[in-house]
Short mmCIF file of C-alpha atoms and ligand atoms in Angstrom, two decimals:
data_model
loop_
_atom_site.label_atom_id
_atom_site.label_comp_id
_atom_site.label_asym_id
_atom_site.label_seq_id
_atom_site.Cartn_x
_atom_site.Cartn_y
_atom_site.Cartn_z
CA MET A 566 0.37 -38.38 -2.15
CA PHE A 567 -1.42 -41.48 -0.90
CA ARG A 568 -2.05 -44.12 -3.15
CA ASN A 569 -3.00 -47.69 -2.18
CA PHE A 570 -3.75 -50.08 -5.53
CA LYS A 571 -4.54 -53.51 -5.92
CA SER A 572 -2.25 -55.65 -8.00
CA VAL A 573 -2.91 -58.32 -10.56
CA GLU A 574 -3.15 -61.60 -8.16
CA LYS A 575 -1.14 -64.19 -10.84
CA THR A 576 1.08 -63.54 -13.32
CA ALA A 577 2.24 -66.52 -15.83
CA TYR A 578 5.35 -65.26 -17.67
CA GLY A 579 7.36 -66.99 -20.34
CA ARG A 580 7.29 -68.69 -23.56
CA GLY A 581 4.90 -71.15 -24.30
CA SER A 582 2.61 -70.27 -20.94
CA PHE A 583 -0.35 -70.09 -23.07
CA ASP A 584 -0.73 -73.44 -23.23
CA LYS A 585 -0.45 -73.85 -19.45
CA LEU A 586 -4.25 -71.91 -19.78
CA SER A 587 -6.01 -75.37 -19.12
CA ASP A 588 -4.25 -75.80 -15.65
CA ILE A 589 -4.67 -72.47 -14.73
CA LEU A 590 -8.56 -72.54 -15.38
CA GLN A 591 -9.06 -76.03 -13.50
CA PRO A 592 -9.39 -74.41 -10.12
CA ILE A 593 -12.28 -71.61 -11.27
CA ARG A 594 -13.73 -74.47 -13.00
CA SER A 595 -13.94 -76.56 -9.97
CA GLU A 596 -15.09 -73.81 -7.80
CA LYS A 597 -17.60 -72.23 -9.75
CA GLN A 598 -19.18 -75.55 -11.63
CA SER A 599 -20.07 -73.11 -14.66
CA TYR A 600 -18.78 -71.88 -17.95
CA ILE A 601 -15.97 -70.01 -19.25
CA LEU A 602 -16.20 -67.18 -21.43
CA PHE A 603 -13.19 -66.38 -23.89
CA CYS A 604 -13.28 -63.05 -25.49
CA LEU A 605 -10.63 -63.61 -28.71
CA ASP A 606 -9.39 -60.72 -31.22
CA GLU A 607 -10.62 -60.82 -34.16
CA TYR A 608 -7.22 -61.28 -35.58
CA PHE A 609 -7.50 -64.68 -34.46
CA ALA A 610 -10.80 -65.65 -36.12
CA ASP A 611 -9.74 -67.94 -38.72
CA ASN A 612 -6.59 -69.12 -37.75
CA ASP A 613 -7.60 -72.82 -36.35
CA SER A 614 -4.01 -74.03 -34.76
CA PHE A 615 -4.13 -70.89 -32.36
CA LYS A 616 -7.39 -71.42 -31.83
CA SER A 617 -7.07 -75.41 -31.18
CA ARG A 618 -4.65 -74.12 -28.43
CA ILE A 619 -7.78 -72.20 -26.44
CA PRO A 620 -8.75 -74.97 -23.72
CA ILE A 621 -12.39 -74.59 -24.36
CA GLN A 622 -14.59 -77.39 -22.81
CA GLU A 623 -18.28 -78.80 -23.65
CA ASN A 624 -20.07 -75.69 -21.82
CA ASP A 625 -17.91 -73.02 -22.52
CA PHE A 626 -18.42 -69.81 -25.22
CA LEU A 627 -15.90 -68.32 -27.38
CA GLU A 628 -16.82 -64.89 -28.69
CA ILE A 629 -15.06 -62.90 -31.25
CA ILE A 630 -14.36 -59.39 -30.51
CA GLU A 631 -13.92 -56.99 -33.23
CA VAL A 632 -11.56 -54.06 -32.57
CA LYS A 633 -11.95 -51.78 -35.63
CA GLU A 634 -13.21 -49.57 -33.12
CA GLU A 635 -12.35 -49.10 -29.76
CA PRO A 636 -14.73 -50.96 -26.96
CA THR A 637 -18.02 -49.03 -26.22
CA THR A 638 -20.50 -49.35 -23.38
CA GLU A 639 -23.17 -50.70 -25.96
CA LEU A 640 -20.87 -53.51 -26.77
CA ILE A 641 -20.37 -54.58 -23.19
CA ASP A 642 -24.35 -54.06 -22.41
CA ARG A 643 -25.33 -56.19 -25.50
CA LEU A 644 -22.47 -59.12 -24.33
CA ARG A 645 -23.49 -59.08 -20.96
CA ASP A 646 -27.62 -59.59 -21.65
CA LYS A 647 -26.34 -62.32 -24.01
CA TYR A 648 -24.47 -64.21 -21.88
CA LEU A 649 -26.70 -63.93 -18.41
CA GLU A 650 -29.20 -65.60 -20.32
CA LYS A 651 -26.81 -68.66 -20.17
CA GLY A 652 -26.06 -67.97 -16.47
CA LEU A 653 -23.16 -66.34 -14.77
CA PRO A 654 -19.82 -67.70 -16.14
CA ALA A 655 -17.17 -69.06 -13.47
CA GLY A 656 -14.74 -66.78 -15.14
CA ILE A 657 -13.65 -64.69 -18.32
CA VAL A 658 -10.48 -64.78 -20.42
CA GLY A 659 -9.57 -62.01 -22.82
CA ILE A 660 -6.95 -62.85 -25.35
CA GLY A 661 -6.26 -59.73 -27.42
CA GLY A 662 -4.90 -56.65 -26.90
CA GLY A 663 -5.96 -53.59 -24.58
CA SER A 664 -9.12 -53.49 -26.80
CA VAL A 665 -10.00 -57.15 -25.94
CA MET A 666 -8.55 -57.18 -22.38
CA ASP A 667 -10.70 -54.18 -21.59
CA VAL A 668 -13.86 -55.89 -22.88
CA ALA A 669 -12.95 -58.80 -20.77
CA LYS A 670 -12.17 -56.63 -17.55
CA ALA A 671 -15.48 -54.65 -18.19
CA LEU A 672 -17.49 -57.68 -18.71
CA SER A 673 -16.55 -59.31 -16.02
CA LEU A 674 -17.37 -56.38 -13.76
CA MET A 675 -21.16 -56.08 -15.65
CA PHE A 676 -21.93 -59.55 -15.16
CA THR A 677 -22.45 -58.87 -11.39
CA ASN A 678 -23.56 -55.03 -11.55
CA GLU A 679 -26.88 -54.10 -12.67
CA GLY A 680 -27.88 -51.49 -15.50
CA SER A 681 -25.88 -50.08 -18.11
CA SER A 682 -22.13 -49.79 -17.87
CA THR A 683 -22.42 -46.05 -18.77
CA GLN A 684 -23.46 -45.50 -15.39
CA TYR A 685 -20.29 -46.75 -13.94
CA GLN A 686 -17.87 -44.85 -15.95
CA GLY A 687 -15.36 -42.93 -13.56
CA LEU A 688 -13.70 -43.85 -10.52
CA ASN A 689 -15.04 -46.12 -8.03
CA LEU A 690 -18.79 -46.25 -9.02
CA ILE A 691 -18.89 -49.88 -9.42
CA LYS A 692 -20.73 -51.47 -6.40
CA LYS A 693 -20.02 -55.31 -6.34
CA PRO A 694 -16.65 -57.02 -7.27
CA GLY A 695 -17.07 -58.56 -11.01
CA ILE A 696 -16.30 -62.56 -11.59
CA TRP A 697 -12.96 -64.14 -12.12
CA ALA A 698 -10.99 -62.48 -15.24
CA CYS A 699 -7.96 -63.44 -17.05
CA GLY A 700 -5.73 -61.33 -19.44
CA VAL A 701 -3.89 -62.85 -22.28
CA PRO A 702 -1.94 -60.01 -24.46
CA THR A 703 -1.53 -60.74 -28.03
CA ILE A 704 0.22 -57.20 -28.21
CA SER A 705 2.11 -55.33 -25.90
CA GLY A 706 2.56 -51.40 -25.05
CA THR A 707 -0.73 -50.43 -23.28
CA GLY A 708 -0.23 -51.77 -19.63
CA ALA A 709 -4.05 -52.72 -19.57
CA GLU A 710 -2.92 -56.01 -18.54
CA VAL A 711 -2.20 -54.60 -14.68
CA SER A 712 -4.28 -51.43 -14.93
CA MET A 713 -7.28 -50.79 -12.48
CA THR A 714 -9.12 -49.30 -15.62
CA ALA A 715 -11.08 -50.81 -18.41
CA VAL A 716 -11.80 -47.76 -21.16
CA LEU A 717 -14.84 -47.65 -22.76
CA THR A 718 -16.44 -45.51 -25.12
CA GLY A 719 -20.13 -44.57 -24.12
CA PRO A 720 -22.41 -42.01 -25.70
CA VAL A 721 -21.04 -39.25 -23.81
CA LYS A 722 -17.73 -40.06 -22.92
CA LYS A 723 -14.57 -42.32 -23.20
CA LEU A 724 -13.77 -43.05 -20.01
CA GLY A 725 -12.68 -45.78 -17.63
CA LEU A 726 -14.68 -48.25 -15.33
CA LYS A 727 -12.22 -47.88 -12.90
CA CYS A 728 -11.67 -49.52 -9.58
CA ASP A 729 -9.98 -51.94 -7.11
CA TRP A 730 -12.02 -54.60 -8.61
CA THR A 731 -11.24 -53.78 -12.62
CA VAL A 732 -7.69 -55.01 -11.93
CA LEU A 733 -7.48 -58.92 -13.55
CA ASN A 734 -6.92 -61.59 -10.86
CA GLN A 735 -4.72 -63.52 -13.35
CA ILE A 736 -2.52 -62.45 -16.72
CA VAL A 737 -0.57 -64.94 -18.51
CA LEU A 738 2.28 -63.19 -20.57
CA ASP A 739 3.79 -65.43 -23.53
CA PRO A 740 5.81 -63.19 -25.58
CA ASP A 741 5.45 -65.93 -28.61
CA LEU A 742 1.91 -64.42 -29.05
CA ILE A 743 2.96 -61.17 -29.93
CA ALA A 744 5.44 -61.85 -32.82
CA THR A 745 2.66 -61.58 -35.65
CA VAL A 746 1.53 -58.09 -34.75
CA PRO A 747 2.55 -55.65 -37.77
CA ASP A 748 5.41 -53.11 -37.80
CA ASN A 749 3.11 -50.19 -37.66
CA GLN A 750 0.66 -51.43 -34.85
CA TRP A 751 3.59 -52.71 -32.61
CA PHE A 752 5.25 -49.68 -32.79
CA TYR A 753 1.99 -47.79 -32.13
CA THR A 754 0.96 -49.78 -29.14
CA GLY A 755 4.44 -50.01 -28.13
CA MET A 756 4.92 -46.07 -27.87
CA ASP A 757 1.82 -46.42 -25.61
CA CYS A 758 4.33 -47.78 -23.38
CA TYR A 759 7.28 -45.62 -24.09
CA ILE A 760 4.89 -42.67 -23.72
CA HIS A 761 3.54 -43.87 -19.99
CA CYS A 762 6.98 -43.84 -18.88
CA VAL A 763 7.91 -40.44 -20.26
CA GLU A 764 4.79 -39.03 -19.15
CA SER A 765 4.53 -40.67 -15.37
CA MET A 766 7.95 -39.56 -14.56
CA THR A 767 8.12 -35.97 -15.87
CA GLY A 768 4.73 -34.90 -13.95
CA ASP A 769 4.32 -33.91 -10.60
CA PHE A 770 2.88 -36.82 -9.49
CA LYS A 771 6.07 -39.07 -10.01
CA ASN A 772 7.80 -40.45 -6.77
CA SER A 773 10.35 -42.80 -6.13
CA PHE A 774 7.86 -46.01 -6.80
CA SER A 775 6.25 -44.97 -10.02
CA GLU A 776 10.14 -44.06 -11.05
CA ALA A 777 11.47 -47.29 -10.22
CA TYR A 778 9.04 -49.20 -12.86
CA GLY A 779 9.24 -46.05 -15.04
CA PHE A 780 12.88 -46.19 -15.67
CA LYS A 781 13.22 -49.65 -16.10
CA ALA A 782 10.61 -49.86 -18.91
CA LEU A 783 12.19 -47.13 -20.34
CA GLU A 784 15.24 -48.79 -20.44
CA MET A 785 13.74 -51.61 -22.15
CA CYS A 786 11.80 -49.73 -24.51
CA ARG A 787 14.97 -47.89 -25.65
CA GLU A 788 16.44 -51.68 -26.11
CA VAL A 789 13.77 -52.80 -28.30
CA PHE A 790 13.35 -49.96 -30.62
CA LEU A 791 16.61 -48.48 -30.67
CA GLU A 792 19.08 -51.53 -30.41
CA LEU A 793 17.58 -54.32 -31.31
CA ASP A 794 16.05 -55.67 -34.56
CA ARG A 795 12.22 -57.10 -34.31
CA THR A 796 13.40 -60.81 -35.34
CA ASP A 797 15.45 -60.94 -32.03
CA PRO A 798 13.99 -63.28 -29.86
CA ARG A 799 14.61 -61.08 -26.77
CA SER A 800 12.46 -58.19 -28.30
CA ASP A 801 9.26 -59.43 -27.59
CA GLU A 802 10.21 -60.57 -24.18
CA LEU A 803 11.31 -57.11 -23.11
CA LEU A 804 8.18 -55.29 -24.50
CA MET A 805 5.70 -57.73 -22.74
CA VAL A 806 7.73 -57.13 -19.68
CA ALA A 807 7.96 -53.21 -20.49
CA SER A 808 4.47 -53.17 -21.07
CA TYR A 809 3.67 -54.31 -17.66
CA MET A 810 6.06 -52.02 -15.75
CA GLY A 811 5.14 -48.91 -17.92
CA GLY A 812 1.48 -49.52 -16.79
CA LEU A 813 2.83 -50.11 -13.28
CA SER A 814 4.73 -46.76 -13.18
CA LEU A 815 1.40 -45.28 -14.49
CA THR A 816 -0.50 -46.37 -11.48
CA TYR A 817 1.42 -44.73 -9.40
CA SER A 818 1.77 -41.62 -11.07
CA GLU A 819 -0.41 -39.97 -14.02
CA VAL A 820 -0.39 -39.57 -17.87
CA GLY A 821 0.45 -35.71 -18.92
CA VAL A 822 -0.01 -33.61 -22.25
CA CYS A 823 0.17 -36.37 -24.85
CA HIS A 824 -2.68 -38.35 -23.52
CA ALA A 825 -4.82 -35.60 -22.73
CA LEU A 826 -4.56 -34.54 -26.49
CA SER A 827 -4.67 -38.38 -27.65
CA TYR A 828 -8.03 -38.90 -25.63
CA GLY A 829 -9.50 -35.78 -27.17
CA MET A 830 -8.61 -37.42 -30.89
CA SER A 831 -9.94 -40.71 -29.73
CA LYS A 832 -13.48 -39.14 -28.66
CA ILE A 833 -14.12 -37.24 -31.49
CA LEU A 834 -12.32 -39.09 -34.49
CA HIS A 835 -12.27 -42.42 -32.95
CA THR A 836 -8.47 -42.62 -33.64
CA HIS A 837 -7.07 -45.52 -31.77
CA HIS A 838 -5.16 -44.93 -28.79
CA GLY A 839 -1.49 -45.53 -29.94
CA ILE A 840 -1.63 -44.42 -33.06
CA ALA A 841 -3.08 -40.87 -31.65
CA ASN A 842 -0.44 -40.94 -29.03
CA CYS A 843 2.53 -41.12 -31.60
CA ILE A 844 0.49 -38.30 -34.04
CA ALA A 845 0.19 -36.11 -30.86
CA PHE A 846 3.83 -36.95 -29.47
CA TYR A 847 5.36 -36.37 -32.55
CA HIS A 848 4.86 -32.19 -31.99
CA LEU A 849 5.14 -32.32 -27.89
CA GLU A 850 9.02 -31.33 -28.53
CA ASP A 851 8.13 -28.21 -26.46
CA VAL A 852 6.79 -30.43 -23.45
CA TYR A 853 8.99 -33.42 -23.62
CA GLY A 854 12.08 -32.32 -25.46
CA ASP A 855 14.86 -35.01 -26.00
CA TYR A 856 12.00 -37.77 -25.40
CA VAL A 857 10.71 -36.54 -28.67
CA GLN A 858 13.91 -36.61 -30.41
CA GLU A 859 14.30 -40.04 -29.21
CA PHE A 860 11.12 -41.10 -30.37
CA LYS A 861 11.80 -39.71 -33.89
CA SER A 862 15.07 -41.63 -33.98
CA MET A 863 12.75 -44.97 -33.19
CA ILE A 864 10.16 -44.02 -35.82
CA SER A 865 13.27 -43.67 -38.37
CA LYS A 866 14.99 -46.91 -37.40
CA HIS A 867 11.78 -48.72 -38.16
CA ASN A 868 10.53 -46.69 -40.89
CA ILE A 869 6.89 -46.43 -39.19
CA ASP A 870 4.34 -44.26 -40.84
CA ILE A 871 3.06 -41.17 -38.31
CA PRO A 872 -0.04 -39.64 -40.30
CA GLN A 873 1.17 -35.63 -40.70
CA GLY A 874 -0.90 -32.56 -41.99
CA MET A 875 -3.87 -34.04 -40.51
CA SER A 876 -5.19 -30.84 -39.11
CA GLU A 877 -5.64 -29.69 -42.39
CA SER A 878 -8.75 -31.50 -42.63
CA TRP A 879 -10.25 -30.45 -39.35
CA ASP A 880 -12.50 -27.45 -39.20
CA GLU A 881 -12.92 -25.22 -36.22
CA ALA A 882 -15.89 -27.01 -34.68
CA THR A 883 -13.60 -30.40 -34.53
CA ILE A 884 -10.80 -28.73 -32.83
CA ASP A 885 -12.87 -27.24 -30.50
CA ALA A 886 -14.63 -30.47 -29.86
CA MET A 887 -11.28 -32.20 -29.64
CA THR A 888 -10.09 -29.31 -27.13
CA GLU A 889 -12.97 -29.06 -24.79
CA VAL A 890 -12.53 -33.16 -24.39
CA ALA A 891 -8.55 -32.57 -23.65
CA TYR A 892 -9.41 -29.45 -21.58
CA ASN A 893 -11.73 -31.41 -19.28
CA LEU A 894 -9.23 -33.80 -18.13
CA PRO A 895 -7.57 -31.72 -14.95
CA HIS A 896 -5.71 -34.51 -13.18
CA MET A 897 -3.31 -34.80 -16.34
CA TRP A 898 -2.60 -31.00 -16.53
CA ARG A 899 -2.22 -30.97 -12.95
CA HIS A 900 -0.08 -33.78 -13.15
CA ALA A 901 2.04 -32.06 -16.47
CA PHE A 902 2.26 -28.45 -15.03
CA GLY A 903 1.75 -28.61 -11.46
CA GLU A 904 -0.46 -26.99 -9.18
CA ASN A 905 -0.80 -23.49 -10.74
CA TRP A 906 -1.37 -25.36 -14.33
CA GLU A 907 -4.57 -23.15 -15.01
CA SER A 908 -2.14 -20.33 -15.39
CA VAL A 909 0.07 -22.13 -18.44
CA LEU A 910 -2.74 -23.93 -19.97
CA ASP A 911 -5.41 -22.73 -21.63
CA ARG A 912 -7.92 -23.88 -24.43
CA ASP A 913 -5.85 -21.78 -27.09
CA ARG A 914 -2.92 -23.70 -26.16
CA ILE A 915 -4.57 -27.15 -26.64
CA LYS A 916 -6.11 -25.83 -29.92
CA ALA A 917 -2.39 -24.57 -30.94
CA TRP A 918 -0.66 -28.19 -30.37
CA TYR A 919 -3.86 -29.59 -32.45
CA ARG A 920 -3.01 -27.28 -35.30
CA ARG A 921 0.27 -28.46 -35.55
CA MET A 922 -0.54 -32.30 -36.15
P1 NAD B 1705 -5.74 -53.12 -30.15
O1 NAD B 1705 -5.95 -54.32 -28.94
O2 NAD B 1705 -6.97 -52.28 -30.02
O3 NAD B 1705 -5.67 -54.01 -31.20
C1 NAD B 1705 -4.70 -53.57 -32.31
C2 NAD B 1705 -4.65 -54.46 -33.28
O4 NAD B 1705 -3.95 -55.29 -33.26
C3 NAD B 1705 -6.03 -55.40 -33.71
O5 NAD B 1705 -6.25 -54.94 -35.08
C4 NAD B 1705 -6.00 -56.48 -33.42
O6 NAD B 1705 -6.50 -57.05 -34.05
C5 NAD B 1705 -4.58 -56.36 -33.90
N1 NAD B 1705 -3.79 -57.44 -33.15
C6 NAD B 1705 -3.87 -57.61 -31.71
N2 NAD B 1705 -2.79 -59.04 -31.55
C7 NAD B 1705 -2.40 -59.54 -32.87
C8 NAD B 1705 -1.36 -60.32 -33.19
N3 NAD B 1705 -0.74 -61.08 -32.22
N4 NAD B 1705 -1.12 -60.34 -34.26
C9 NAD B 1705 -1.70 -59.37 -35.12
N5 NAD B 1705 -2.63 -58.50 -35.18
C10 NAD B 1705 -2.85 -58.53 -33.56
O7 NAD B 1705 -4.45 -52.40 -29.66
P2 NAD B 1705 -4.08 -51.88 -28.12
O8 NAD B 1705 -3.13 -50.89 -28.76
O9 NAD B 1705 -3.49 -53.06 -27.35
O10 NAD B 1705 -5.14 -51.46 -27.34
C11 NAD B 1705 -5.76 -49.90 -27.30
C12 NAD B 1705 -6.96 -50.14 -26.64
O11 NAD B 1705 -6.52 -50.28 -25.20
C13 NAD B 1705 -7.88 -49.21 -26.91
O12 NAD B 1705 -9.02 -49.13 -26.74
C14 NAD B 1705 -7.32 -47.77 -25.30
O13 NAD B 1705 -8.50 -47.14 -25.00
C15 NAD B 1705 -7.38 -49.04 -24.21
N6 NAD B 1705 -6.23 -48.92 -23.58
C16 NAD B 1705 -6.65 -49.40 -22.43
C17 NAD B 1705 -5.59 -49.22 -21.30
C18 NAD B 1705 -6.08 -49.45 -19.76
O14 NAD B 1705 -5.57 -49.51 -19.02
N7 NAD B 1705 -7.06 -50.48 -19.71
C19 NAD B 1705 -4.55 -48.18 -21.33
C20 NAD B 1705 -4.07 -48.15 -22.65
C21 NAD B 1705 -4.78 -48.14 -23.86
ZN1 ZN B 1706 -2.04 -44.88 -23.08
#
């Protein structure tokens, strides 16, 4: 297997590093002589003390991003058109979770690539590098801060703009920023990291490189979700670094069964990525064995709600549609079940998993 991926260029880490954003942006402002576009998760929209820490200067813009729905191609195209009218920004900063960081990553590319973002959903379809982009996670687990994809839901598919230029130029990892995430959401997004590690390390594409990151991130997840209380200051630090390492583990390997099923759910039912993963993983003991038991211990320790009995309200057409989305992710099945995956995986097996949920 040959993989040759670009990494994030600069990583600021540590409590309080968010307050260094002004210094970080200075060279970008000097070089490009234009404005900075800040995209902020709606959770912070009315939080004036937080907003006062964002180094917004006179010509800059702040766009509040709604995250009830995962980012769409329509949103990206609309924001790109809105801001291009004001000129090309010097840079873009996404402050929020996977949703807002994906918005920043996608917008960065769409400022320089003509047409609709729907044209570029897929691998290496982007034609030109985007503008300078920075991600500041305020919730941890997706690994979006290090990944080479910006996941968008379009009219036809939920698929990333995936290429080297999607990788952020700068990330600012400040563990103080994730302290306010509500427990259920903290768990769902945190489990995205745990599941990335499990899937990355249990499939065919695993290798020493992906395992090095995956093992360490898994160990950190265990400490966060099985040993520490959330109030322990180390908890947020570990989770933030685990998310980063889980993302890197994935980059050099692949996700598996849980993500394939979860993509089907998100595309058809608009279920958010983290919770969709948890709903699916809960029922995958036949594939992921002891890891599912461990996941259930984490749920009990933190008293987390994982929706059950959902399939009772799904008709055949819904299950068929989700199955079609999941089945059409052959790279995930190839990773999970090997070269002859088609001999162990058919649509009926996928439907049976959905019916358990
Ligand atoms: P999210 O960004 O959707 O946010 C989840 C919720 O947490 C939102 O309600 C948000 O307002 C809230 N929130 C964020 N920070 C908070 C804080 N500090 N305090 C309180 N509330 C806060 O969640 P996510 O799980 O990080 O991201 C999911 C998205 O990421 C999906 O769109 C998924 O497709 C995408 N994703 C991308 C990648 C990638 O590699 N690009 C990988 C996995 C998932
Ligand atoms: Zn994921």
